[in-house]
Amino acid sequence: MYRARYRRDLDELNATMVELMQSVSIAIEQSVRALQERDVELARAVIQGDQAVDDMNTRLENKCMELLALQQPMAKDLRMIVGILKIGIDLERASDLAVDVARVAVQSKAVLPPAMTEDLKRMADIAQQMLKDVMRSLSEGNADIAREATKWDYEMDRLYVKARDNLIKTAAENSDQANDLIPLMMANRHLERIGDHICNICEHIIYMIEGKREHLN
């Protein structure tokens, strides 16, 4: 009875973490779409939705601390709970960055250049794919899936540099637009950092599954 309840608590913890990942994935997609389409209402919805992500992460943290204090888990269970705590932090930061992109959509007057529109969409797609791989790695208990997911970050970095350089060139050629382009540069940087946080999550998952600490970012 006692152990059955403990296993249920661990399963619920894992389910909450997956739900948090799904919420962050949606926020990333919607924030970039709001920026592309200049959809202020969608951007505001992303900003308002961040509170739900924060609340979910708080529940996650509280449950982790409760299990650590009351159950004194060992070995793999301990790695799982500590890993979930760390993953929650990175997910919350990724959500905050998606909110920052949404704020650019609300505040910026600049129109996205067509090439950058494609690049930002691609970056958002990659971030979502990485999170899907993360969830599959967890469900299958396969750390190699998480390792493979980190390789997408190279493409994220390439797209970030490409978009940044194009924006700098545009600003240099159109000095009257320079101030309006700065928020777009920030949005580009926010997306690149989201990729970094997902790489951190992959490292946490490898530790949870195999007990190995690897630095893949």
Coordinates of N, CA and C in Angstrom, one line a residue:
M1 N 0.8 -1.2 0.0 CA 0.0 0.0 0.0 C 0.9 1.3 0.0
Y2 N 1.8 1.3 0.9 CA 2.7 2.4 1.1 C 3.6 2.6 -0.2
R3 N 4.2 1.5 -0.7 CA 5.0 1.6 -1.9 C 4.1 1.9 -3.1
A4 N 2.9 1.4 -3.2 CA 2.0 1.7 -4.3 C 1.7 3.2 -4.4
R5 N 1.5 3.8 -3.2 CA 1.2 5.2 -3.2 C 2.5 6.0 -3.7
Y6 N 3.6 5.5 -3.2 CA 4.9 6.2 -3.6 C 5.1 6.1 -5.1
R7 N 4.8 4.9 -5.7 CA 5.0 4.8 -7.2 C 4.0 5.7 -7.9
R8 N 2.8 5.8 -7.4 CA 1.8 6.7 -8.0 C 2.2 8.1 -7.9
D9 N 2.8 8.5 -6.8 CA 3.4 9.9 -6.7 C 4.4 10.2 -7.7
L10 N 5.3 9.2 -7.9 CA 6.4 9.3 -9.0 C 5.8 9.4 -10.4
D11 N 4.8 8.6 -10.6 CA 4.1 8.7 -11.9 C 3.4 10.0 -12.2
E12 N 2.8 10.5 -11.1 CA 2.1 11.8 -11.2 C 3.1 12.9 -11.4
L13 N 4.2 12.8 -10.8 CA 5.3 13.8 -10.9 C 5.8 13.8 -12.4
N14 N 6.0 12.7 -12.9 CA 6.5 12.5 -14.3 C 5.4 13.1 -15.3
A15 N 4.1 12.8 -15.0 CA 3.0 13.3 -15.9 C 2.9 14.8 -15.8
T16 N 3.1 15.4 -14.7 CA 3.1 16.8 -14.5 C 4.2 17.5 -15.3
M17 N 5.4 16.9 -15.3 CA 6.5 17.4 -16.0 C 6.3 17.3 -17.5
V18 N 5.7 16.3 -18.0 CA 5.4 16.2 -19.4 C 4.3 17.2 -19.8
E19 N 3.3 17.4 -19.0 CA 2.3 18.5 -19.2 C 3.0 19.8 -19.3
L20 N 4.0 20.1 -18.4 CA 4.7 21.3 -18.4 C 5.5 21.5 -19.7
M21 N 6.1 20.5 -20.2 CA 6.8 20.5 -21.5 C 5.9 20.8 -22.6
Q22 N 4.7 20.2 -22.6 CA 3.7 20.5 -23.7 C 3.3 21.9 -23.7
S23 N 3.0 22.5 -22.5 CA 2.6 23.9 -22.3 C 3.7 24.8 -22.9
V24 N 5.0 24.5 -22.5 CA 6.1 25.4 -23.0 C 6.2 25.3 -24.5
S25 N 6.0 24.1 -25.1 CA 6.1 23.9 -26.5 C 5.1 24.7 -27.2
I26 N 3.8 24.8 -26.7 CA 2.8 25.6 -27.3 C 3.1 27.0 -27.2
A27 N 3.6 27.5 -26.1 CA 4.0 28.9 -25.9 C 5.0 29.3 -26.9
I28 N 6.0 28.5 -27.2 CA 7.1 28.8 -28.1 C 6.5 29.0 -29.5
E29 N 5.6 28.0 -29.9 CA 5.0 28.1 -31.2 C 4.1 29.4 -31.4
Q30 N 3.3 29.6 -30.4 CA 2.4 30.7 -30.4 C 3.1 32.1 -30.4
S31 N 4.2 32.2 -29.6 CA 4.9 33.5 -29.5 C 5.5 33.8 -30.9
V32 N 6.1 32.9 -31.6 CA 6.7 33.1 -32.9 C 5.6 33.4 -33.9
R33 N 4.5 32.7 -33.8 CA 3.4 33.0 -34.8 C 2.8 34.4 -34.5
A34 N 2.7 34.8 -33.3 CA 2.2 36.1 -33.0 C 3.2 37.2 -33.6
L35 N 4.5 36.9 -33.5 CA 5.4 37.9 -34.0 C 5.4 37.9 -35.6
Q36 N 5.2 36.7 -36.2 CA 5.2 36.7 -37.6 C 3.9 37.4 -38.2
E37 N 2.8 37.1 -37.5 CA 1.5 37.6 -38.0 C 1.1 38.9 -37.4
R38 N 2.0 39.5 -36.5 CA 1.7 40.7 -35.8 C 0.3 40.6 -35.1
D39 N 0.1 39.4 -34.5 CA -1.1 39.1 -33.8 C -1.0 39.5 -32.3
V40 N -1.4 40.7 -31.9 CA -1.2 41.2 -30.6 C -2.0 40.4 -29.6
E41 N -3.2 40.0 -29.9 CA -4.1 39.2 -29.0 C -3.4 37.9 -28.7
L42 N -2.9 37.2 -29.7 CA -2.2 35.9 -29.4 C -1.0 36.1 -28.6
A43 N -0.3 37.2 -28.8 CA 0.9 37.5 -28.0 C 0.5 37.7 -26.5
R44 N -0.6 38.4 -26.3 CA -1.0 38.7 -25.0 C -1.5 37.4 -24.3
A45 N -2.1 36.5 -25.1 CA -2.5 35.2 -24.5 C -1.3 34.4 -24.0
V46 N -0.2 34.5 -24.8 CA 1.0 33.8 -24.4 C 1.6 34.4 -23.1
I47 N 1.5 35.7 -23.0 CA 2.0 36.4 -21.8 C 1.2 36.0 -20.6
Q48 N -0.1 36.0 -20.8 CA -1.0 35.7 -19.6 C -0.9 34.2 -19.2
G49 N -0.6 33.4 -20.2 CA -0.5 31.9 -20.0 C 0.7 31.5 -19.2
D50 N 1.7 32.5 -19.1 CA 2.9 32.1 -18.4 C 2.6 31.9 -16.9
Q51 N 1.6 32.5 -16.3 CA 1.3 32.3 -14.9 C 0.9 30.8 -14.7
A52 N 0.2 30.2 -15.6 CA -0.2 28.8 -15.5 C 1.1 27.9 -15.5
V53 N 2.0 28.3 -16.3 CA 3.3 27.5 -16.4 C 4.0 27.7 -15.0
D54 N 4.1 28.9 -14.5 CA 4.8 29.1 -13.2 C 4.1 28.3 -12.1
D55 N 2.8 28.3 -12.1 CA 2.0 27.6 -11.1 C 2.3 26.1 -11.2
M56 N 2.3 25.6 -12.4 CA 2.6 24.2 -12.6 C 4.0 23.8 -12.1
N57 N 4.9 24.7 -12.4 CA 6.3 24.4 -11.9 C 6.4 24.4 -10.4
T58 N 5.6 25.4 -9.8 CA 5.6 25.4 -8.3 C 5.1 24.1 -7.7
R59 N 4.0 23.6 -8.3 CA 3.4 22.3 -7.9 C 4.5 21.2 -8.0
L60 N 5.2 21.3 -9.1 CA 6.2 20.3 -9.4 C 7.3 20.3 -8.3
E61 N 7.8 21.5 -8.1 CA 8.8 21.7 -7.0 C 8.3 21.3 -5.7
N62 N 7.1 21.6 -5.3 CA 6.6 21.3 -4.0 C 6.5 19.8 -3.8
K63 N 6.0 19.1 -4.9 CA 5.9 17.6 -4.8 C 7.3 17.0 -4.7
C64 N 8.2 17.5 -5.5 CA 9.6 17.0 -5.4 C 10.2 17.1 -4.0
M65 N 10.0 18.3 -3.4 CA 10.5 18.5 -2.1 C 9.8 17.6 -1.1
E66 N 8.5 17.4 -1.3 CA 7.8 16.5 -0.3 C 8.3 15.1 -0.4
L67 N 8.5 14.6 -1.6 CA 9.0 13.2 -1.8 C 10.4 13.1 -1.3
L68 N 11.3 14.1 -1.5 CA 12.6 14.0 -1.0 C 12.6 14.0 0.6
A69 N 11.7 14.8 1.2 CA 11.7 14.8 2.6 C 11.1 13.6 3.3
L70 N 10.0 13.1 2.7 CA 9.2 12.1 3.4 C 9.6 10.7 2.9
Q71 N 10.1 10.5 1.7 CA 10.4 9.2 1.2 C 11.9 8.8 1.2
Q72 N 12.7 9.8 1.3 CA 14.2 9.6 1.2 C 14.5 8.6 0.1
P73 N 14.2 9.0 -1.1 CA 14.5 8.0 -2.2 C 16.0 7.8 -2.4
M74 N 16.2 6.6 -3.1 CA 17.6 6.2 -3.3 C 17.8 6.0 -4.8
A75 N 19.1 6.0 -5.2 CA 19.5 5.6 -6.6 C 18.7 6.2 -7.7
K76 N 18.0 5.4 -8.5 CA 17.4 5.9 -9.7 C 16.2 6.9 -9.3
D77 N 15.4 6.5 -8.3 CA 14.3 7.4 -7.9 C 14.8 8.8 -7.5
L78 N 16.0 8.8 -6.8 CA 16.6 10.1 -6.3 C 17.0 10.9 -7.5
R79 N 17.6 10.2 -8.5 CA 18.1 10.9 -9.7 C 16.9 11.5 -10.5
M80 N 15.8 10.7 -10.5 CA 14.6 11.1 -11.2 C 14.0 12.4 -10.6
I81 N 13.9 12.4 -9.3 CA 13.3 13.6 -8.6 C 14.2 14.8 -8.7
V82 N 15.5 14.6 -8.5 CA 16.4 15.8 -8.6 C 16.4 16.2 -10.1
G83 N 16.4 15.3 -11.0 CA 16.3 15.7 -12.4 C 15.1 16.5 -12.8
I84 N 13.9 16.1 -12.3 CA 12.7 16.8 -12.5 C 12.7 18.2 -12.0
L85 N 13.3 18.3 -10.8 CA 13.5 19.7 -10.2 C 14.3 20.6 -11.2
K86 N 15.4 20.0 -11.7 CA 16.2 20.8 -12.6 C 15.5 21.1 -13.9
I87 N 14.8 20.1 -14.4 CA 14.1 20.3 -15.7 C 13.0 21.4 -15.5
G88 N 12.4 21.4 -14.4 CA 11.3 22.4 -14.2 C 11.9 23.8 -14.2
I89 N 13.1 24.0 -13.7 CA 13.8 25.3 -13.8 C 14.0 25.7 -15.2
D90 N 14.6 24.8 -16.0 CA 14.9 25.1 -17.4 C 13.6 25.3 -18.2
L91 N 12.5 24.6 -17.9 CA 11.3 24.8 -18.6 C 10.7 26.1 -18.3
E92 N 10.7 26.5 -17.0 CA 10.2 27.8 -16.6 C 11.0 29.0 -17.3
R93 N 12.3 28.8 -17.4 CA 13.1 29.8 -18.1 C 12.8 29.8 -19.6
A94 N 12.6 28.7 -20.2 CA 12.2 28.6 -21.6 C 10.9 29.3 -21.9
S95 N 9.9 29.1 -20.9 CA 8.6 29.7 -21.0 C 8.8 31.3 -20.9
D96 N 9.6 31.7 -20.0 CA 9.9 33.1 -19.8 C 10.4 33.8 -21.1
L97 N 11.3 33.0 -21.8 CA 11.8 33.5 -23.0 C 10.8 33.6 -24.1
A98 N 9.9 32.6 -24.2 CA 8.8 32.6 -25.1 C 7.9 33.9 -24.8
V99 N 7.7 34.2 -23.6 CA 7.0 35.4 -23.2 C 7.7 36.6 -23.7
D100 N 9.0 36.6 -23.6 CA 9.8 37.8 -24.1 C 9.6 38.0 -25.6
V101 N 9.5 36.8 -26.3 CA 9.3 36.9 -27.8 C 7.9 37.5 -28.0
A102 N 6.9 37.1 -27.2 CA 5.5 37.6 -27.3 C 5.5 39.1 -27.0
R103 N 6.3 39.5 -26.1 CA 6.3 41.0 -25.7 C 6.8 41.8 -26.9
V104 N 7.8 41.2 -27.6 CA 8.3 41.9 -28.8 C 7.2 42.0 -29.8
A105 N 6.3 41.0 -30.0 CA 5.2 41.0 -30.9 C 4.2 42.1 -30.5
V106 N 4.1 42.4 -29.2 CA 3.2 43.4 -28.8 C 3.8 44.8 -29.0
Q107 N 5.1 44.9 -28.7 CA 5.7 46.3 -28.7 C 6.3 46.7 -29.9
S108 N 6.8 45.8 -30.7 CA 7.6 46.2 -31.9 C 6.8 46.7 -33.0
K109 N 7.3 47.7 -33.7 CA 6.7 48.3 -34.8 C 7.2 47.8 -36.2
A110 N 8.3 47.1 -36.1 CA 9.0 46.6 -37.3 C 8.3 45.4 -37.9
V111 N 8.3 45.3 -39.2 CA 7.8 44.2 -39.9 C 8.9 43.2 -40.2
L112 N 8.7 41.9 -39.9 CA 9.7 40.9 -40.0 C 10.1 40.8 -41.5
P113 N 11.4 40.8 -41.8 CA 11.8 40.5 -43.2 C 11.4 39.1 -43.5
P114 N 11.0 38.8 -44.8 CA 10.6 37.5 -45.2 C 11.6 36.4 -44.8
A115 N 12.9 36.6 -45.0 CA 13.9 35.6 -44.7 C 13.9 35.3 -43.2
M116 N 13.8 36.4 -42.4 CA 13.8 36.2 -40.9 C 12.5 35.5 -40.5
T117 N 11.4 35.7 -41.1 CA 10.2 35.0 -40.8 C 10.3 33.5 -40.9
E118 N 11.0 33.1 -42.0 CA 11.2 31.7 -42.2 C 12.2 31.1 -41.2
D119 N 13.2 31.9 -40.9 CA 14.3 31.4 -39.9 C 13.7 31.3 -38.5
L120 N 12.9 32.3 -38.0 CA 12.3 32.2 -36.7 C 11.3 31.0 -36.6
K121 N 10.5 30.8 -37.7 CA 9.6 29.7 -37.7 C 10.4 28.4 -37.6
R122 N 11.5 28.3 -38.3 CA 12.3 27.1 -38.3 C 12.8 26.9 -36.9
M123 N 13.3 27.9 -36.2 CA 13.8 27.8 -34.9 C 12.8 27.3 -33.9
A124 N 11.6 27.9 -34.0 CA 10.5 27.4 -33.2 C 10.1 25.9 -33.5
D125 N 10.1 25.6 -34.7 CA 9.9 24.2 -35.1 C 10.9 23.2 -34.5
I126 N 12.2 23.7 -34.5 CA 13.3 22.8 -34.0 C 13.1 22.7 -32.5
A127 N 12.8 23.8 -31.8 CA 12.6 23.7 -30.3 C 11.5 22.8 -30.0
Q128 N 10.4 22.8 -30.8 CA 9.3 21.9 -30.5 C 9.7 20.4 -30.8
Q129 N 10.5 20.2 -31.8 CA 10.9 18.8 -32.1 C 11.8 18.3 -31.0
M130 N 12.7 19.2 -30.5 CA 13.6 18.8 -29.4 C 12.8 18.4 -28.2
L131 N 11.7 19.2 -27.9 CA 10.9 18.8 -26.7 C 10.2 17.5 -27.0
K132 N 9.7 17.2 -28.2 CA 9.1 16.0 -28.5 C 10.1 14.8 -28.3
D133 N 11.3 15.0 -28.7 CA 12.4 14.0 -28.5 C 12.6 13.8 -27.0
V134 N 12.6 14.9 -26.3 CA 12.8 14.8 -24.8 C 11.7 13.9 -24.2
M135 N 10.5 14.2 -24.6 CA 9.4 13.4 -24.0 C 9.5 11.9 -24.4
R136 N 9.9 11.7 -25.7 CA 10.1 10.3 -26.1 C 11.2 9.6 -25.4
S137 N 12.3 10.3 -25.1 CA 13.4 9.8 -24.4 C 13.0 9.4 -23.0
L138 N 12.1 10.2 -22.4 CA 11.6 9.9 -21.0 C 10.7 8.6 -21.1
S139 N 9.8 8.6 -22.0 CA 8.8 7.6 -22.0 C 9.4 6.2 -22.3
E140 N 10.5 6.2 -23.2 CA 11.1 5.0 -23.6 C 12.3 4.6 -22.7
G141 N 12.7 5.6 -21.8 CA 13.9 5.4 -20.9 C 15.1 5.2 -21.7
N142 N 15.2 6.0 -22.9 CA 16.4 5.8 -23.8 C 17.1 7.2 -23.8
A143 N 18.3 7.2 -23.2 CA 19.1 8.4 -23.1 C 19.7 8.8 -24.4
D144 N 19.8 7.9 -25.3 CA 20.4 8.2 -26.7 C 19.5 9.1 -27.5
I145 N 18.2 9.0 -27.2 CA 17.3 9.9 -27.9 C 17.5 11.4 -27.5
A146 N 17.8 11.6 -26.2 CA 18.1 12.9 -25.6 C 19.4 13.4 -26.2
R147 N 20.4 12.5 -26.3 CA 21.7 12.9 -26.9 C 21.5 13.4 -28.3
E148 N 20.7 12.6 -29.1 CA 20.5 13.0 -30.5 C 19.8 14.3 -30.6
A149 N 18.9 14.6 -29.7 CA 18.1 15.8 -29.7 C 19.0 17.1 -29.6
T150 N 20.1 16.9 -28.8 CA 21.0 18.1 -28.6 C 21.6 18.5 -29.9
K151 N 21.7 17.6 -30.9 CA 22.4 18.0 -32.2 C 21.6 19.0 -32.9
W152 N 20.3 19.1 -32.7 CA 19.5 20.1 -33.3 C 20.0 21.6 -32.9
D153 N 20.6 21.7 -31.8 CA 21.0 23.0 -31.3 C 22.0 23.6 -32.2
Y154 N 22.8 22.8 -33.0 CA 23.7 23.4 -33.9 C 23.0 24.2 -35.0
E155 N 21.9 23.6 -35.4 CA 21.0 24.3 -36.5 C 20.4 25.5 -35.9
M156 N 20.0 25.5 -34.6 CA 19.4 26.6 -34.0 C 20.5 27.8 -33.9
D157 N 21.7 27.4 -33.6 CA 22.8 28.4 -33.5 C 23.0 29.0 -34.9
R158 N 23.0 28.1 -36.0 CA 23.3 28.6 -37.3 C 22.2 29.6 -37.8
L159 N 20.9 29.3 -37.5 CA 19.8 30.1 -37.8 C 19.9 31.5 -37.1
Y160 N 20.3 31.4 -35.8 CA 20.4 32.6 -35.0 C 21.4 33.5 -35.6
V161 N 22.6 33.0 -35.9 CA 23.7 33.8 -36.5 C 23.2 34.4 -37.9
K162 N 22.6 33.6 -38.7 CA 22.1 34.1 -40.0 C 21.1 35.2 -39.8
A163 N 20.1 35.0 -38.9 CA 19.1 36.1 -38.7 C 19.7 37.3 -38.1
R164 N 20.6 37.1 -37.2 CA 21.3 38.3 -36.5 C 22.1 39.1 -37.6
D165 N 22.8 38.4 -38.4 CA 23.7 39.1 -39.4 C 22.8 39.8 -40.4
N166 N 21.7 39.2 -40.8 CA 20.7 39.9 -41.7 C 20.1 41.1 -41.1
L167 N 19.8 41.1 -39.8 CA 19.2 42.2 -39.2 C 20.2 43.4 -39.0
I168 N 21.5 43.0 -38.7 CA 22.5 44.0 -38.6 C 22.7 44.7 -40.0
K169 N 22.7 43.9 -41.0 CA 22.9 44.4 -42.4 C 21.7 45.4 -42.7
T170 N 20.5 44.9 -42.4 CA 19.3 45.8 -42.7 C 19.4 47.1 -41.9
A171 N 19.8 47.0 -40.7 CA 19.9 48.2 -39.8 C 21.0 49.2 -40.4
A172 N 22.1 48.6 -40.9 CA 23.1 49.5 -41.4 C 22.7 50.1 -42.7
E173 N 21.8 49.5 -43.5 CA 21.4 50.0 -44.8 C 20.2 50.9 -44.6
N174 N 19.5 50.8 -43.5 CA 18.3 51.6 -43.2 C 18.4 52.2 -41.8
S175 N 19.2 53.2 -41.6 CA 19.4 53.7 -40.3 C 18.2 54.2 -39.6
D176 N 17.2 54.6 -40.3 CA 15.9 55.1 -39.7 C 15.1 54.0 -39.1
Q177 N 15.5 52.7 -39.5 CA 14.7 51.5 -38.9 C 15.5 50.8 -37.8
A178 N 16.7 51.3 -37.5 CA 17.6 50.6 -36.6 C 17.0 50.4 -35.2
N179 N 16.3 51.4 -34.7 CA 15.7 51.2 -33.3 C 14.6 50.2 -33.3
D180 N 13.8 50.2 -34.4 CA 12.7 49.2 -34.5 C 13.2 47.8 -34.7
L181 N 14.4 47.6 -35.2 CA 15.0 46.3 -35.5 C 15.6 45.6 -34.2
I182 N 15.9 46.5 -33.2 CA 16.6 45.9 -32.0 C 15.7 44.9 -31.3
P183 N 14.4 45.1 -31.1 CA 13.5 44.1 -30.5 C 13.5 42.8 -31.3
L184 N 13.6 42.9 -32.6 CA 13.7 41.6 -33.4 C 15.0 40.9 -33.2
M185 N 16.1 41.6 -33.0 CA 17.3 41.0 -32.6 C 17.2 40.3 -31.3
M186 N 16.5 40.9 -30.4 CA 16.3 40.3 -29.0 C 15.5 39.0 -29.1
A187 N 14.4 39.1 -30.0 CA 13.5 37.9 -30.1 C 14.3 36.7 -30.7
N188 N 15.2 37.0 -31.7 CA 16.1 36.0 -32.3 C 17.0 35.4 -31.2
R189 N 17.5 36.2 -30.3 CA 18.4 35.8 -29.2 C 17.6 34.9 -28.2
H190 N 16.4 35.3 -27.9 CA 15.5 34.6 -27.0 C 15.3 33.1 -27.5
L191 N 15.1 33.0 -28.8 CA 14.8 31.7 -29.4 C 16.1 30.8 -29.3
E192 N 17.2 31.4 -29.6 CA 18.5 30.7 -29.5 C 18.7 30.2 -28.0
R193 N 18.4 31.0 -27.1 CA 18.5 30.6 -25.7 C 17.6 29.5 -25.3
I194 N 16.4 29.5 -25.9 CA 15.4 28.4 -25.6 C 16.1 27.1 -26.0
G195 N 16.8 27.1 -27.1 CA 17.5 25.8 -27.5 C 18.5 25.4 -26.5
D196 N 19.2 26.4 -25.9 CA 20.2 26.1 -24.9 C 19.5 25.4 -23.7
H197 N 18.4 25.9 -23.3 CA 17.7 25.4 -22.1 C 17.2 23.9 -22.4
I198 N 16.8 23.7 -23.6 CA 16.3 22.3 -24.0 C 17.5 21.4 -23.9
C199 N 18.7 21.9 -24.4 CA 19.9 21.0 -24.3 C 20.2 20.7 -22.8
N200 N 20.0 21.7 -21.9 CA 20.2 21.4 -20.5 C 19.2 20.3 -20.0
I201 N 18.0 20.4 -20.5 CA 17.0 19.4 -20.1 C 17.5 18.0 -20.6
C202 N 18.0 17.9 -21.8 CA 18.5 16.6 -22.3 C 19.6 16.1 -21.4
E203 N 20.5 17.0 -20.9 CA 21.6 16.5 -20.0 C 21.0 16.0 -18.7
H204 N 19.9 16.6 -18.2 CA 19.3 16.2 -17.0 C 18.6 14.8 -17.2
I205 N 18.1 14.6 -18.4 CA 17.4 13.3 -18.7 C 18.4 12.2 -18.8
I206 N 19.6 12.5 -19.4 CA 20.6 11.5 -19.4 C 21.1 11.1 -18.0
Y207 N 21.2 12.1 -17.2 CA 21.5 11.8 -15.8 C 20.4 10.9 -15.1
M208 N 19.2 11.3 -15.3 CA 18.1 10.5 -14.7 C 18.1 9.1 -15.1
I209 N 18.4 8.8 -16.4 CA 18.3 7.5 -16.9 C 19.5 6.7 -16.7
E210 N 20.7 7.3 -16.9 CA 21.9 6.5 -16.8 C 22.9 6.9 -15.7
G211 N 22.5 7.9 -15.0 CA 23.4 8.4 -13.9 C 24.7 9.0 -14.4
K212 N 24.7 9.4 -15.6 CA 25.9 10.1 -16.2 C 25.7 11.6 -16.3
R213 N 26.7 12.3 -16.0 CA 26.7 13.8 -16.2 C 27.5 14.1 -17.4
E214 N 26.7 14.6 -18.4 CA 27.3 14.9 -19.7 C 27.0 16.4 -20.0
H215 N 28.0 17.1 -20.7 CA 27.8 18.5 -21.1 C 27.7 18.5 -22.6
L216 N 26.6 18.7 -23.1 CA 26.3 18.5 -24.6 C 26.0 19.9 -25.2
N217 N 25.9 20.9 -24.5 CA 25.6 22.2 -25.1 C 26.8 23.0 -25.4

